[in-house]
PDB file of C-alpha atoms in Angstrom:
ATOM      1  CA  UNK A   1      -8.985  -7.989  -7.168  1.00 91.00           C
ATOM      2  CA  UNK A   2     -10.158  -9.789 -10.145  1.00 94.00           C
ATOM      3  CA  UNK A   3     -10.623 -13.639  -9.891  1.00 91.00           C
ATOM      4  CA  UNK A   4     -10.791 -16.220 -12.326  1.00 89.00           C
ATOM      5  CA  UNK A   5     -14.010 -17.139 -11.387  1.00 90.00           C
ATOM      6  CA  UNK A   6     -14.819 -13.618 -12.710  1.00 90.00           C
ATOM      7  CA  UNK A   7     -13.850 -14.489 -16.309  1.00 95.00           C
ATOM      8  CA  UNK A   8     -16.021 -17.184 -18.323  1.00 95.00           C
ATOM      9  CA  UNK A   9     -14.211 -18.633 -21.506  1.00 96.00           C
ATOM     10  CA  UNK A  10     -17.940 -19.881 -22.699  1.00 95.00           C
ATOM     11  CA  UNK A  11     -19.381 -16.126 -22.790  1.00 96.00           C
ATOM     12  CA  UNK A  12     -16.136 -14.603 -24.513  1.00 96.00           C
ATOM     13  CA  UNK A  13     -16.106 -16.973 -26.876  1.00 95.00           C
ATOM     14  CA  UNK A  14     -20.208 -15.674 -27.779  1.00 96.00           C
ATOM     15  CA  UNK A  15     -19.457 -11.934 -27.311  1.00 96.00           C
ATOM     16  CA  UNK A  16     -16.992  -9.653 -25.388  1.00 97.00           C
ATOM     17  CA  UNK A  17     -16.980  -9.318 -21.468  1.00 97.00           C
ATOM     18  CA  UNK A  18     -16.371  -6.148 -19.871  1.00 95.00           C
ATOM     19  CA  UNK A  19     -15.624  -5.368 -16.469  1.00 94.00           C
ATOM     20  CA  UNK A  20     -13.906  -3.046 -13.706  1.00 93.00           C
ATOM     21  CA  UNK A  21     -12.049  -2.865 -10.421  1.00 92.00           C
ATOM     22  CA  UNK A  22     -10.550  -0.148  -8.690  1.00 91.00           C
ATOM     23  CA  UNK A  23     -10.540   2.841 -10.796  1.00 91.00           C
ATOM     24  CA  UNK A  24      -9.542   0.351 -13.819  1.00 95.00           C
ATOM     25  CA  UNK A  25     -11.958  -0.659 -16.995  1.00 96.00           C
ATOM     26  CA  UNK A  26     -11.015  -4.231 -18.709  1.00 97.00           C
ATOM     27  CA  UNK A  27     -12.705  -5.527 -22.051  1.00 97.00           C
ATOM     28  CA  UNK A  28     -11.642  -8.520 -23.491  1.00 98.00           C
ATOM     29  CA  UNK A  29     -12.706 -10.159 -26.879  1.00 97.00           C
ATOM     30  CA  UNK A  30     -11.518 -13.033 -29.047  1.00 97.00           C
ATOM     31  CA  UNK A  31      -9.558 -12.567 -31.601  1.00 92.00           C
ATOM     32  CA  UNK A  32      -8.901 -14.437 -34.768  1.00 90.00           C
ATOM     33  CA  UNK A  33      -6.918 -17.168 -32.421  1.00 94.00           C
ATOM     34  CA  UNK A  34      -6.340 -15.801 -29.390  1.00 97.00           C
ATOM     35  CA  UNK A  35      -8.185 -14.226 -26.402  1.00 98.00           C
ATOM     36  CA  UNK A  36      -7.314 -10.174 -26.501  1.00 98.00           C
ATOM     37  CA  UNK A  37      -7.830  -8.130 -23.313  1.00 98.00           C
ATOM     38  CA  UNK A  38      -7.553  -4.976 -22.865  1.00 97.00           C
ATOM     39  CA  UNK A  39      -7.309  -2.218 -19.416  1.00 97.00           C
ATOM     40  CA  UNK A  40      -7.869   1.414 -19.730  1.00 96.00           C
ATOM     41  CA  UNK A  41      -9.183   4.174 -16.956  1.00 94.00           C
ATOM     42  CA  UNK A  42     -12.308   4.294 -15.287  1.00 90.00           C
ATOM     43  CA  UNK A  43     -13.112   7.378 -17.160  1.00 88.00           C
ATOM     44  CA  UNK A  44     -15.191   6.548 -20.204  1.00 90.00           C
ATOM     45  CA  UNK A  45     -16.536   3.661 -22.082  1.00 92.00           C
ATOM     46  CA  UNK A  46     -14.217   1.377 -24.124  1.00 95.00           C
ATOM     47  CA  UNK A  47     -15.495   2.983 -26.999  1.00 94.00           C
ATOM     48  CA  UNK A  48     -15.014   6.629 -25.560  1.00 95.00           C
ATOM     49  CA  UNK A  49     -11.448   5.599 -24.781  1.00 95.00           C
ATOM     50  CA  UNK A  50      -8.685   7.215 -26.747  1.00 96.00           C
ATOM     51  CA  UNK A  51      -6.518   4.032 -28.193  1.00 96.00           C
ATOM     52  CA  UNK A  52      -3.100   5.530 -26.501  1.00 96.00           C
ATOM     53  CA  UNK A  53      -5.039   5.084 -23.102  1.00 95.00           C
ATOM     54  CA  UNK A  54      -5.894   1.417 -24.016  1.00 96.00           C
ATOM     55  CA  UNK A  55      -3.470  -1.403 -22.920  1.00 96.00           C
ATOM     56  CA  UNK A  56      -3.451  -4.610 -24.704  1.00 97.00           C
ATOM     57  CA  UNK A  57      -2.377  -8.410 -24.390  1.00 97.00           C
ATOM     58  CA  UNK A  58      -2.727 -11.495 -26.182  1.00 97.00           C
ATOM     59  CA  UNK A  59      -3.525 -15.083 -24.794  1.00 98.00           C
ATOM     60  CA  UNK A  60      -3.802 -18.217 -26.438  1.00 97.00           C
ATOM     61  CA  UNK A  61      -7.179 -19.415 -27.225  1.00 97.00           C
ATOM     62  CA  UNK A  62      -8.148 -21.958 -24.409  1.00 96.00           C
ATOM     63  CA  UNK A  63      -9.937 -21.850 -21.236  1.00 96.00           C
ATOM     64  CA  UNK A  64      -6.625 -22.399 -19.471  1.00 96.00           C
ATOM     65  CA  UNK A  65      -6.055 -18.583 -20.244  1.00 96.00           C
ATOM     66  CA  UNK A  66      -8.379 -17.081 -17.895  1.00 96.00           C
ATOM     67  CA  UNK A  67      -6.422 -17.636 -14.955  1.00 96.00           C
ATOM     68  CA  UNK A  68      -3.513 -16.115 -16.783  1.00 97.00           C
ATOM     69  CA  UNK A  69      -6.094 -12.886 -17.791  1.00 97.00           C
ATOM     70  CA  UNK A  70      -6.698 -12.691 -14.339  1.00 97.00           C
ATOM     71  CA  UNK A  71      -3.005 -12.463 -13.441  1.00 96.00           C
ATOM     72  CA  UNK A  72      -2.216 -10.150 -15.972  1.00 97.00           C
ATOM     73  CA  UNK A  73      -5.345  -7.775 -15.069  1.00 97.00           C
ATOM     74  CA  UNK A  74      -4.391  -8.337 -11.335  1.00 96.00           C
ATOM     75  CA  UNK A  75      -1.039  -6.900 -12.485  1.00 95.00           C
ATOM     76  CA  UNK A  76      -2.272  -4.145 -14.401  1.00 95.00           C
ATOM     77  CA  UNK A  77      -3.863  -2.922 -11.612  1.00 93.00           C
ATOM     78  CA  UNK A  78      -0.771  -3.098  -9.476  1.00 90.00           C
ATOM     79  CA  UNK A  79       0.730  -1.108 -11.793  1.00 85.00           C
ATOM     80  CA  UNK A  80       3.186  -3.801 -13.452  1.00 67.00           C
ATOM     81  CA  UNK A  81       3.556  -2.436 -17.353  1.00 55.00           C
ATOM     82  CA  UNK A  82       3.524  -6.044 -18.980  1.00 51.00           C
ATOM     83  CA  UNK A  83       1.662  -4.969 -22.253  1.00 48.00           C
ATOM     84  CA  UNK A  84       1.201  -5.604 -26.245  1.00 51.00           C
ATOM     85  CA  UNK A  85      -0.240  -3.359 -28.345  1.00 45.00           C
ATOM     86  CA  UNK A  86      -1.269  -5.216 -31.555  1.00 43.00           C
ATOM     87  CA  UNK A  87      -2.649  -3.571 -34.329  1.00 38.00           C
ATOM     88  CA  UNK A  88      -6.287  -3.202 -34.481  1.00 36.00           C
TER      89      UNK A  88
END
């Protein structure tokens, strides 16, 4: 399980923060206004990756979005298919 605690606003905001939990990658970046995170498998690096494996969302850009990250990544690993994919 991934808590909020886990995710710091302050370091995303300098560079992106990359994690995993159970079998389950997460990487999430700002974007131009939002905060982006994405999931993918626990079987290569985000870069490795192949994009159709990648799962992304969008949150608004405030620290009051990490709790909602953590919901959504808490989700994804669940198994709930709540996703965006926005263009790179």
């Amino acid at each position: 399980m991934i808590r909020k605690e886990d995710l710091s606003y302050h370091f995303i905001k300098k560079e992106p923060l990359t994690g995993s939990c159970s079998g389950m990658r997460y990487y999430i970046t700002m974007g131009k206004d939002c905060i982006r995170a994405c999931t993918y498998p626990d079987r290569f690096c985000f870069a490795k990756t192949p994009d159709e494996d990648k799962c992304w969302k969008e949150f608004p850009d405030s620290p009051d979005s990490m709790p909602l990250i953590a919901e959504w990544l808490n989700g994804q690993l669940a198994g709930e298919e709540t996703s965006d994919r926005p263009s790179i």
